[in-house]
Amino acid sequence: MTGEFDLIDRIRARVVARDDVRLGIGDDAAVLAVPAGLHLVVATDTLNADVHFPADTAPADIGWKALAVNLSDLAAMGAVPAWCTVSLSMPTADAPWVDAFLDGFDALARAHAVALVGGDTTRGPLSICVTVHGLVAPGRVLRRSAACAGDDIWISGTPGDAAGALRQWRAGGAVDPALRERLDRPTPRLALGDALVGVAHAAIDVSDGLLADLGHIARASGLAAEIDLDDLPVSAALRAAFDADMRYRLQASGGDDYELCFTAPPSVADAVRGAARASATPVTRIGRMQAGAGVSVRLAGAPWAPQGAGWDHFAASP
Ligand code: ADP
Ligand code: MG
């Protein structure tokens, strides 16, 4: 029977090395050298089995996603990630499960040079809580409240794919592999977020659905957002899998995509495209911020009303 300390040894054996980790896993707390002149940016997110990922999700994909959703929050702030901690609650001390979990977690941590510096390991229902720490120059973060009237609204990637996979999975039939990949292995848009610092005004990562998260920008900025459904980028897989009505609902209200939604004045549209090219991340202009409140959606020139503005983790479908 594997013990808690054996699990921690397995975790410690695989962490990414960084010079600024003065003391990592093994003591009562980690000691990190924060560079002078930078601000520390901290985000945390929990993944619970059956709530945040389907129960049949591979452990490696759970590991990837647990870190990805947290890195996505740093991307949306324009921060560069440095360190993280993991609190792991699991029913039994399952070493093969932890090894597989680390396969996915580590692949993403290594890609972004994120060092795992501590955490907690307890017995309980399967739940993973990750906290990430990143760095940003003072005054340079991308805040939700910084949108201006007249700003263009942009989105990265193709929203709706993750929700499309979840809908197919819940229906019990075949799940398109390309859609399932977007659900299980979201891409934190760190390079784009970094490149948008000094270019974009406001930014948020889309975890609860485009309309809900764009609504946060609108509310925090004291403005209205208007988007056009025809302008939303759509993946070939989503287009093939759903009729137009369902596809629009998934694109507008489906969660779990972890794309960046951001605003920038039309005068810097070329700089936005430059940031997209530099970070090899597709971006699409989908609407405009203006005076007023709320998020309005148009389709072929007419108002379009979604069923439910966001993604409820406990709801049956979008
Ligand atoms: P304490 O009892 O002092 O809280 P623990 O026995 O919980 O210490 O943890 C021992 C060391 O292992 C600490 O450095 C802690 O941060 C680290 N650790 C425990 N669980 C994990 C985990 N799941 N991931 C990374 N580090 C962990
Ligand atoms: Mg201790």
GROMACS .gro file of C-alpha atoms and ligand atoms in nm:
model
  346
    1MET     CA    1   0.000   0.000   0.000
    2THR     CA    2   0.141   0.333  -0.105
    3GLY     CA    3   0.161   0.599   0.163
    4GLU     CA    4   0.121   0.975   0.145
    5PHE     CA    5   0.497   1.029   0.164
    6ASP     CA    6   0.566   0.790  -0.121
    7LEU     CA    7   0.322   0.990  -0.333
    8ILE     CA    8   0.496   1.315  -0.241
    9ASP     CA    9   0.834   1.159  -0.335
   10ARG     CA   10   0.692   1.062  -0.676
   11ILE     CA   11   0.569   1.418  -0.725
   12ARG     CA   12   0.897   1.572  -0.609
   13ALA     CA   13   1.101   1.354  -0.848
   14ARG     CA   14   0.940   1.520  -1.148
   15VAL     CA   15   0.926   1.892  -1.072
   16VAL     CA   16   1.067   2.149  -1.312
   17ALA     CA   17   1.387   2.311  -1.176
   18ARG     CA   18   1.406   2.691  -1.147
   19ASP     CA   19   1.686   2.901  -0.997
   20ASP     CA   20   1.437   3.121  -0.813
   21VAL     CA   21   1.305   2.827  -0.605
   22ARG     CA   22   1.520   2.860  -0.294
   23LEU     CA   23   1.330   2.584  -0.116
   24GLY     CA   24   1.077   2.359  -0.288
   25ILE     CA   25   0.885   2.047  -0.181
   26GLY     CA   26   1.002   1.893   0.146
   27ASP     CA   27   0.994   2.159   0.415
   28ASP     CA   28   0.699   2.321   0.590
   29ALA     CA   29   0.671   2.585   0.319
   30ALA     CA   30   0.835   2.687  -0.008
   31VAL     CA   31   1.072   2.985  -0.035
   32LEU     CA   32   1.067   3.174  -0.365
   33ALA     CA   33   1.287   3.461  -0.483
   34VAL     CA   34   1.046   3.718  -0.628
   35PRO     CA   35   1.239   3.943  -0.871
   36ALA     CA   36   1.269   4.302  -0.749
   37GLY     CA   37   1.042   4.540  -0.936
   38LEU     CA   38   0.782   4.282  -1.043
   39HIS     CA   39   0.440   4.214  -0.897
   40LEU     CA   40   0.328   3.866  -0.792
   41VAL     CA   41   0.000   3.751  -0.957
   42VAL     CA   42  -0.183   3.463  -0.785
   43ALA     CA   43  -0.477   3.250  -0.905
   44THR     CA   44  -0.636   2.928  -0.780
   45ASP     CA   45  -0.894   2.687  -0.923
   46THR     CA   46  -1.036   2.354  -0.808
   47LEU     CA   47  -1.138   2.062  -1.030
   48ASN     CA   48  -1.388   1.816  -0.884
   49ALA     CA   49  -1.469   1.480  -1.045
   50ASP     CA   50  -1.804   1.480  -1.231
   51VAL     CA   51  -1.839   1.857  -1.189
   52HIS     CA   52  -1.537   1.992  -1.377
   53PHE     CA   53  -1.447   1.689  -1.587
   54PRO     CA   54  -1.636   1.376  -1.700
   55ALA     CA   55  -1.568   1.078  -1.472
   56ASP     CA   56  -1.407   0.887  -1.762
   57THR     CA   57  -1.142   1.156  -1.818
   58ALA     CA   58  -0.791   1.005  -1.837
   59PRO     CA   59  -0.573   1.091  -1.533
   60ALA     CA   60  -0.312   1.253  -1.762
   61ASP     CA   61  -0.580   1.480  -1.907
   62ILE     CA   62  -0.698   1.570  -1.555
   63GLY     CA   63  -0.338   1.665  -1.470
   64TRP     CA   64  -0.308   1.881  -1.781
   65LYS     CA   65  -0.643   2.049  -1.727
   66ALA     CA   66  -0.587   2.119  -1.356
   67LEU     CA   67  -0.281   2.326  -1.444
   68ALA     CA   68  -0.419   2.464  -1.772
   69VAL     CA   69  -0.726   2.629  -1.619
   70ASN     CA   70  -0.503   2.805  -1.367
   71LEU     CA   71  -0.244   2.916  -1.624
   72SER     CA   72  -0.537   3.048  -1.828
   73ASP     CA   73  -0.617   3.291  -1.545
   74LEU     CA   74  -0.259   3.419  -1.551
   75ALA     CA   75  -0.278   3.453  -1.931
   76ALA     CA   76  -0.591   3.665  -1.893
   77MET     CA   77  -0.396   3.899  -1.662
   78GLY     CA   78  -0.098   3.924  -1.897
   79ALA     CA   79   0.124   3.756  -1.635
   80VAL     CA   80   0.412   3.513  -1.694
   81PRO     CA   81   0.380   3.197  -1.479
   82ALA     CA   82   0.658   3.089  -1.244
   83TRP     CA   83   0.544   2.857  -0.962
   84CYS     CA   84   0.249   2.646  -0.852
   85THR     CA   85   0.118   2.430  -0.569
   86VAL     CA   86  -0.117   2.128  -0.588
   87SER     CA   87  -0.362   2.010  -0.325
   88LEU     CA   88  -0.466   1.658  -0.410
   89SER     CA   89  -0.762   1.484  -0.249
   90MET     CA   90  -0.807   1.123  -0.357
   91PRO     CA   91  -1.003   0.821  -0.228
   92THR     CA   92  -0.692   0.597  -0.197
   93ALA     CA   93  -0.318   0.656  -0.227
   94ASP     CA   94  -0.316   0.538  -0.589
   95ALA     CA   95   0.045   0.561  -0.717
   96PRO     CA   96  -0.026   0.462  -1.082
   97TRP     CA   97  -0.301   0.726  -1.093
   98VAL     CA   98  -0.066   0.991  -0.955
   99ASP     CA   99   0.205   0.894  -1.207
  100ALA     CA  100  -0.043   0.926  -1.494
  101PHE     CA  101  -0.177   1.254  -1.353
  102LEU     CA  102   0.179   1.385  -1.344
  103ASP     CA  103   0.235   1.286  -1.710
  104GLY     CA  104  -0.020   1.546  -1.816
  105PHE     CA  105   0.056   1.801  -1.545
  106ASP     CA  106   0.430   1.786  -1.615
  107ALA     CA  107   0.399   1.819  -1.991
  108LEU     CA  108   0.228   2.155  -1.947
  109ALA     CA  109   0.446   2.267  -1.653
  110ARG     CA  110   0.761   2.195  -1.854
  111ALA     CA  111   0.627   2.376  -2.162
  112HIS     CA  112   0.589   2.694  -1.954
  113ALA     CA  113   0.877   2.643  -1.705
  114VAL     CA  114   0.642   2.630  -1.407
  115ALA     CA  115   0.794   2.480  -1.092
  116LEU     CA  116   0.572   2.280  -0.854
  117VAL     CA  117   0.689   2.402  -0.512
  118GLY     CA  118   0.449   2.242  -0.265
  119GLY     CA  119   0.100   2.126  -0.189
  120ASP     CA  120  -0.107   1.894   0.021
  121THR     CA  121  -0.211   1.530  -0.014
  122THR     CA  122  -0.526   1.408   0.161
  123ARG     CA  123  -0.780   1.126   0.150
  124GLY     CA  124  -1.127   1.217   0.021
  125PRO     CA  125  -1.334   1.242  -0.297
  126LEU     CA  126  -1.121   1.306  -0.608
  127SER     CA  127  -1.050   1.679  -0.616
  128ILE     CA  128  -0.750   1.877  -0.739
  129CYS     CA  129  -0.681   2.234  -0.630
  130VAL     CA  130  -0.398   2.413  -0.806
  131THR     CA  131  -0.262   2.757  -0.719
  132VAL     CA  132  -0.036   2.935  -0.968
  133HIS     CA  133   0.197   3.228  -0.914
  134GLY     CA  134   0.307   3.454  -1.196
  135LEU     CA  135   0.493   3.778  -1.248
  136VAL     CA  136   0.403   4.102  -1.419
  137ALA     CA  137   0.549   4.454  -1.440
  138PRO     CA  138   0.364   4.699  -1.210
  139GLY     CA  139   0.062   4.860  -1.373
  140ARG     CA  140   0.073   4.626  -1.672
  141VAL     CA  141  -0.197   4.370  -1.583
  142LEU     CA  142  -0.496   4.325  -1.815
  143ARG     CA  143  -0.798   4.398  -1.598
  144ARG     CA  144  -1.166   4.322  -1.660
  145SER     CA  145  -1.254   4.679  -1.575
  146ALA     CA  146  -1.034   4.848  -1.835
  147ALA     CA  147  -1.254   4.829  -2.147
  148CYS     CA  148  -1.337   5.162  -2.317
  149ALA     CA  149  -1.639   5.263  -2.526
  150GLY     CA  150  -1.556   5.203  -2.891
  151ASP     CA  151  -1.317   4.912  -2.818
  152ASP     CA  152  -1.331   4.615  -3.050
  153ILE     CA  153  -1.406   4.280  -2.881
  154TRP     CA  154  -1.177   3.992  -2.980
  155ILE     CA  155  -1.172   3.619  -2.906
  156SER     CA  156  -0.892   3.365  -2.949
  157GLY     CA  157  -0.945   3.018  -3.094
  158THR     CA  158  -1.289   2.868  -3.164
  159PRO     CA  159  -1.529   2.893  -2.867
  160GLY     CA  160  -1.790   2.620  -2.820
  161ASP     CA  161  -1.571   2.319  -2.893
  162ALA     CA  162  -1.534   2.203  -2.531
  163ALA     CA  163  -1.908   2.238  -2.467
  164GLY     CA  164  -1.975   2.051  -2.790
  165ALA     CA  165  -1.770   1.757  -2.662
  166LEU     CA  166  -1.950   1.765  -2.328
  167ARG     CA  167  -2.288   1.768  -2.500
  168GLN     CA  168  -2.196   1.468  -2.716
  169TRP     CA  169  -2.056   1.284  -2.413
  170ARG     CA  170  -2.375   1.346  -2.212
  171ALA     CA  171  -2.585   1.222  -2.502
  172GLY     CA  172  -2.400   0.890  -2.471
  173GLY     CA  173  -2.298   0.862  -2.836
  174ALA     CA  174  -1.964   0.907  -3.010
  175VAL     CA  175  -1.761   1.214  -2.914
  176ASP     CA  176  -1.567   1.387  -3.192
  177PRO     CA  177  -1.197   1.344  -3.102
  178ALA     CA  178  -1.108   1.702  -3.201
  179LEU     CA  179  -1.381   1.841  -2.973
  180ARG     CA  180  -1.286   1.605  -2.689
  181GLU     CA  181  -0.926   1.725  -2.717
  182ARG     CA  182  -1.045   2.083  -2.657
  183LEU     CA  183  -1.240   1.971  -2.349
  184ASP     CA  184  -0.960   1.759  -2.199
  185ARG     CA  185  -0.653   1.958  -2.301
  186PRO     CA  186  -0.739   2.328  -2.315
  187THR     CA  187  -0.456   2.556  -2.430
  188PRO     CA  188  -0.374   2.832  -2.183
  189ARG     CA  189  -0.317   3.135  -2.408
  190LEU     CA  190  -0.010   3.256  -2.219
  191ALA     CA  191   0.192   3.380  -2.518
  192LEU     CA  192  -0.107   3.577  -2.647
  193GLY     CA  193  -0.180   3.729  -2.303
  194ASP     CA  194   0.183   3.834  -2.268
  195ALA     CA  195   0.188   3.984  -2.619
  196LEU     CA  196  -0.134   4.178  -2.551
  197VAL     CA  197   0.017   4.367  -2.254
  198GLY     CA  198   0.032   4.732  -2.359
  199VAL     CA  199  -0.199   4.662  -2.656
  200ALA     CA  200  -0.532   4.532  -2.516
  201HIS     CA  201  -0.742   4.721  -2.262
  202ALA     CA  202  -0.945   4.450  -2.081
  203ALA     CA  203  -0.914   4.072  -2.088
  204ILE     CA  204  -1.080   3.764  -1.938
  205ASP     CA  205  -1.045   3.392  -2.001
  206VAL     CA  206  -1.362   3.216  -2.112
  207SER     CA  207  -1.437   2.947  -1.855
  208ASP     CA  208  -1.812   2.988  -1.804
  209GLY     CA  209  -1.915   3.077  -2.160
  210LEU     CA  210  -1.844   3.373  -2.388
  211LEU     CA  211  -2.158   3.571  -2.301
  212ALA     CA  212  -2.118   3.522  -1.926
  213ASP     CA  213  -1.750   3.611  -1.924
  214LEU     CA  214  -1.785   3.903  -2.165
  215GLY     CA  215  -2.063   4.015  -1.930
  216HIS     CA  216  -1.800   4.039  -1.653
  217ILE     CA  217  -1.593   4.277  -1.869
  218ALA     CA  218  -1.903   4.484  -1.951
  219ARG     CA  219  -2.013   4.507  -1.586
  220ALA     CA  220  -1.665   4.579  -1.448
  221SER     CA  221  -1.606   4.846  -1.714
  222GLY     CA  222  -1.954   5.004  -1.680
  223LEU     CA  223  -2.027   4.945  -2.049
  224ALA     CA  224  -2.237   4.737  -2.289
  225ALA     CA  225  -2.094   4.470  -2.518
  226GLU     CA  226  -2.243   4.385  -2.855
  227ILE     CA  227  -2.134   4.082  -3.054
  228ASP     CA  228  -2.243   3.932  -3.384
  229LEU     CA  229  -2.292   3.553  -3.390
  230ASP     CA  230  -2.200   3.541  -3.759
  231ASP     CA  231  -1.855   3.674  -3.669
  232LEU     CA  232  -1.778   3.403  -3.410
  233PRO     CA  233  -1.504   3.171  -3.534
  234VAL     CA  234  -1.621   2.810  -3.565
  235SER     CA  235  -1.414   2.493  -3.589
  236ALA     CA  236  -1.478   2.245  -3.868
  237ALA     CA  237  -1.553   1.980  -3.604
  238LEU     CA  238  -1.822   2.188  -3.431
  239ARG     CA  239  -1.980   2.286  -3.763
  240ALA     CA  240  -1.996   1.921  -3.867
  241ALA     CA  241  -2.138   1.797  -3.535
  242PHE     CA  242  -2.432   2.031  -3.467
  243ASP     CA  243  -2.705   2.218  -3.649
  244ALA     CA  244  -2.674   2.595  -3.664
  245ASP     CA  245  -2.905   2.666  -3.370
  246MET     CA  246  -2.724   2.434  -3.129
  247ARG     CA  247  -2.387   2.549  -3.259
  248TYR     CA  248  -2.471   2.914  -3.185
  249ARG     CA  249  -2.578   2.821  -2.833
  250LEU     CA  250  -2.257   2.627  -2.773
  251GLN     CA  251  -2.040   2.908  -2.914
  252ALA     CA  252  -2.218   3.180  -2.715
  253SER     CA  253  -2.285   3.002  -2.386
  254GLY     CA  254  -2.072   2.688  -2.368
  255GLY     CA  255  -1.798   2.688  -2.107
  256ASP     CA  256  -1.456   2.530  -2.059
  257ASP     CA  257  -1.282   2.672  -2.368
  258TYR     CA  258  -1.022   2.881  -2.183
  259GLU     CA  259  -0.986   3.114  -2.479
  260LEU     CA  260  -0.903   3.481  -2.419
  261CYS     CA  261  -1.174   3.742  -2.475
  262PHE     CA  262  -1.026   4.092  -2.480
  263THR     CA  263  -1.096   4.445  -2.592
  264ALA     CA  264  -0.872   4.693  -2.772
  265PRO     CA  265  -0.930   5.022  -2.955
  266PRO     CA  266  -0.976   4.990  -3.334
  267SER     CA  267  -0.661   5.202  -3.376
  268VAL     CA  268  -0.444   4.914  -3.249
  269ALA     CA  269  -0.611   4.636  -3.454
  270ASP     CA  270  -0.288   4.581  -3.645
  271ALA     CA  271  -0.095   4.548  -3.318
  272VAL     CA  272  -0.352   4.291  -3.200
  273ARG     CA  273  -0.298   4.094  -3.521
  274GLY     CA  274   0.077   4.127  -3.464
  275ALA     CA  275   0.040   3.987  -3.111
  276ALA     CA  276  -0.165   3.699  -3.253
  277ARG     CA  277   0.101   3.623  -3.513
  278ALA     CA  278   0.386   3.651  -3.262
  279SER     CA  279   0.209   3.407  -3.030
  280ALA     CA  280   0.085   3.179  -3.312
  281THR     CA  281  -0.269   3.216  -3.174
  282PRO     CA  282  -0.568   3.280  -3.400
  283VAL     CA  283  -0.784   3.578  -3.297
  284THR     CA  284  -1.111   3.710  -3.441
  285ARG     CA  285  -1.288   4.042  -3.397
  286ILE     CA  286  -1.645   3.970  -3.285
  287GLY     CA  287  -1.801   4.293  -3.162
  288ARG     CA  288  -1.779   4.633  -3.000
  289MET     CA  289  -1.796   4.790  -2.651
  290GLN     CA  290  -2.029   5.086  -2.619
  291ALA     CA  291  -2.214   5.301  -2.367
  292GLY     CA  292  -2.483   5.115  -2.176
  293ALA     CA  293  -2.497   4.784  -1.989
  294GLY     CA  294  -2.520   4.412  -2.056
  295VAL     CA  295  -2.429   4.191  -2.350
  296SER     CA  296  -2.639   4.192  -2.664
  297VAL     CA  297  -2.609   3.940  -2.942
  298ARG     CA  298  -2.712   3.982  -3.303
  299LEU     CA  299  -2.758   3.725  -3.576
  300ALA     CA  300  -2.810   3.834  -3.937
  301GLY     CA  301  -2.887   4.185  -3.814
  302ALA     CA  302  -3.159   4.079  -3.567
  303PRO     CA  303  -3.138   4.040  -3.187
  304TRP     CA  304  -3.068   3.680  -3.076
  305ALA     CA  305  -3.159   3.549  -2.732
  306PRO     CA  306  -2.963   3.257  -2.589
  307GLN     CA  307  -3.108   3.005  -2.347
  308GLY     CA  308  -2.920   3.094  -2.028
  309ALA     CA  309  -2.638   3.343  -2.036
  310GLY     CA  310  -2.363   3.117  -1.909
  311TRP     CA  311  -2.247   2.775  -1.821
  312ASP     CA  312  -2.377   2.631  -1.496
  313HIS     CA  313  -2.155   2.346  -1.379
  314PHE     CA  314  -2.457   2.164  -1.240
  315ALA     CA  315  -2.689   2.221  -1.535
  316ALA     CA  316  -2.765   1.937  -1.775
  317SER     CA  317  -2.677   2.125  -2.093
  318PRO     CA  318  -2.615   2.475  -2.228
  319ADP     P1  319   0.297   1.953   0.650
  319ADP     O1  320   0.250   1.840   0.736
  319ADP     O2  321   0.407   2.034   0.710
  319ADP     O3  322   0.187   2.035   0.591
  319ADP     P2  323   0.313   1.768   0.438
  319ADP     O4  324   0.354   1.637   0.494
  319ADP     O5  325   0.171   1.791   0.405
  319ADP     O6  326   0.370   1.883   0.528
  319ADP     O7  327   0.395   1.793   0.306
  319ADP     C1  328   0.535   1.771   0.303
  319ADP     C2  329   0.594   1.845   0.187
  319ADP     O8  330   0.541   1.793   0.067
  319ADP     C3  331   0.561   1.995   0.186
  319ADP     O9  332   0.673   2.063   0.132
  319ADP     C4  333   0.444   2.004   0.094
  319ADP    O10  334   0.438   2.131   0.031
  319ADP     C5  335   0.474   1.893  -0.007
  319ADP     N1  336   0.353   1.835  -0.067
  319ADP     C6  337   0.255   1.763  -0.005
  319ADP     N2  338   0.161   1.725  -0.094
  319ADP     C7  339   0.200   1.772  -0.215
  319ADP     C8  340   0.143   1.768  -0.345
  319ADP     N3  341   0.029   1.706  -0.372
  319ADP     N4  342   0.212   1.831  -0.444
  319ADP     C9  343   0.326   1.894  -0.420
  319ADP     N5  344   0.385   1.902  -0.301
  319ADP    C10  345   0.322   1.843  -0.198
  320MG      MG  346   0.502   2.078   0.834
   0.00000   0.00000   0.00000
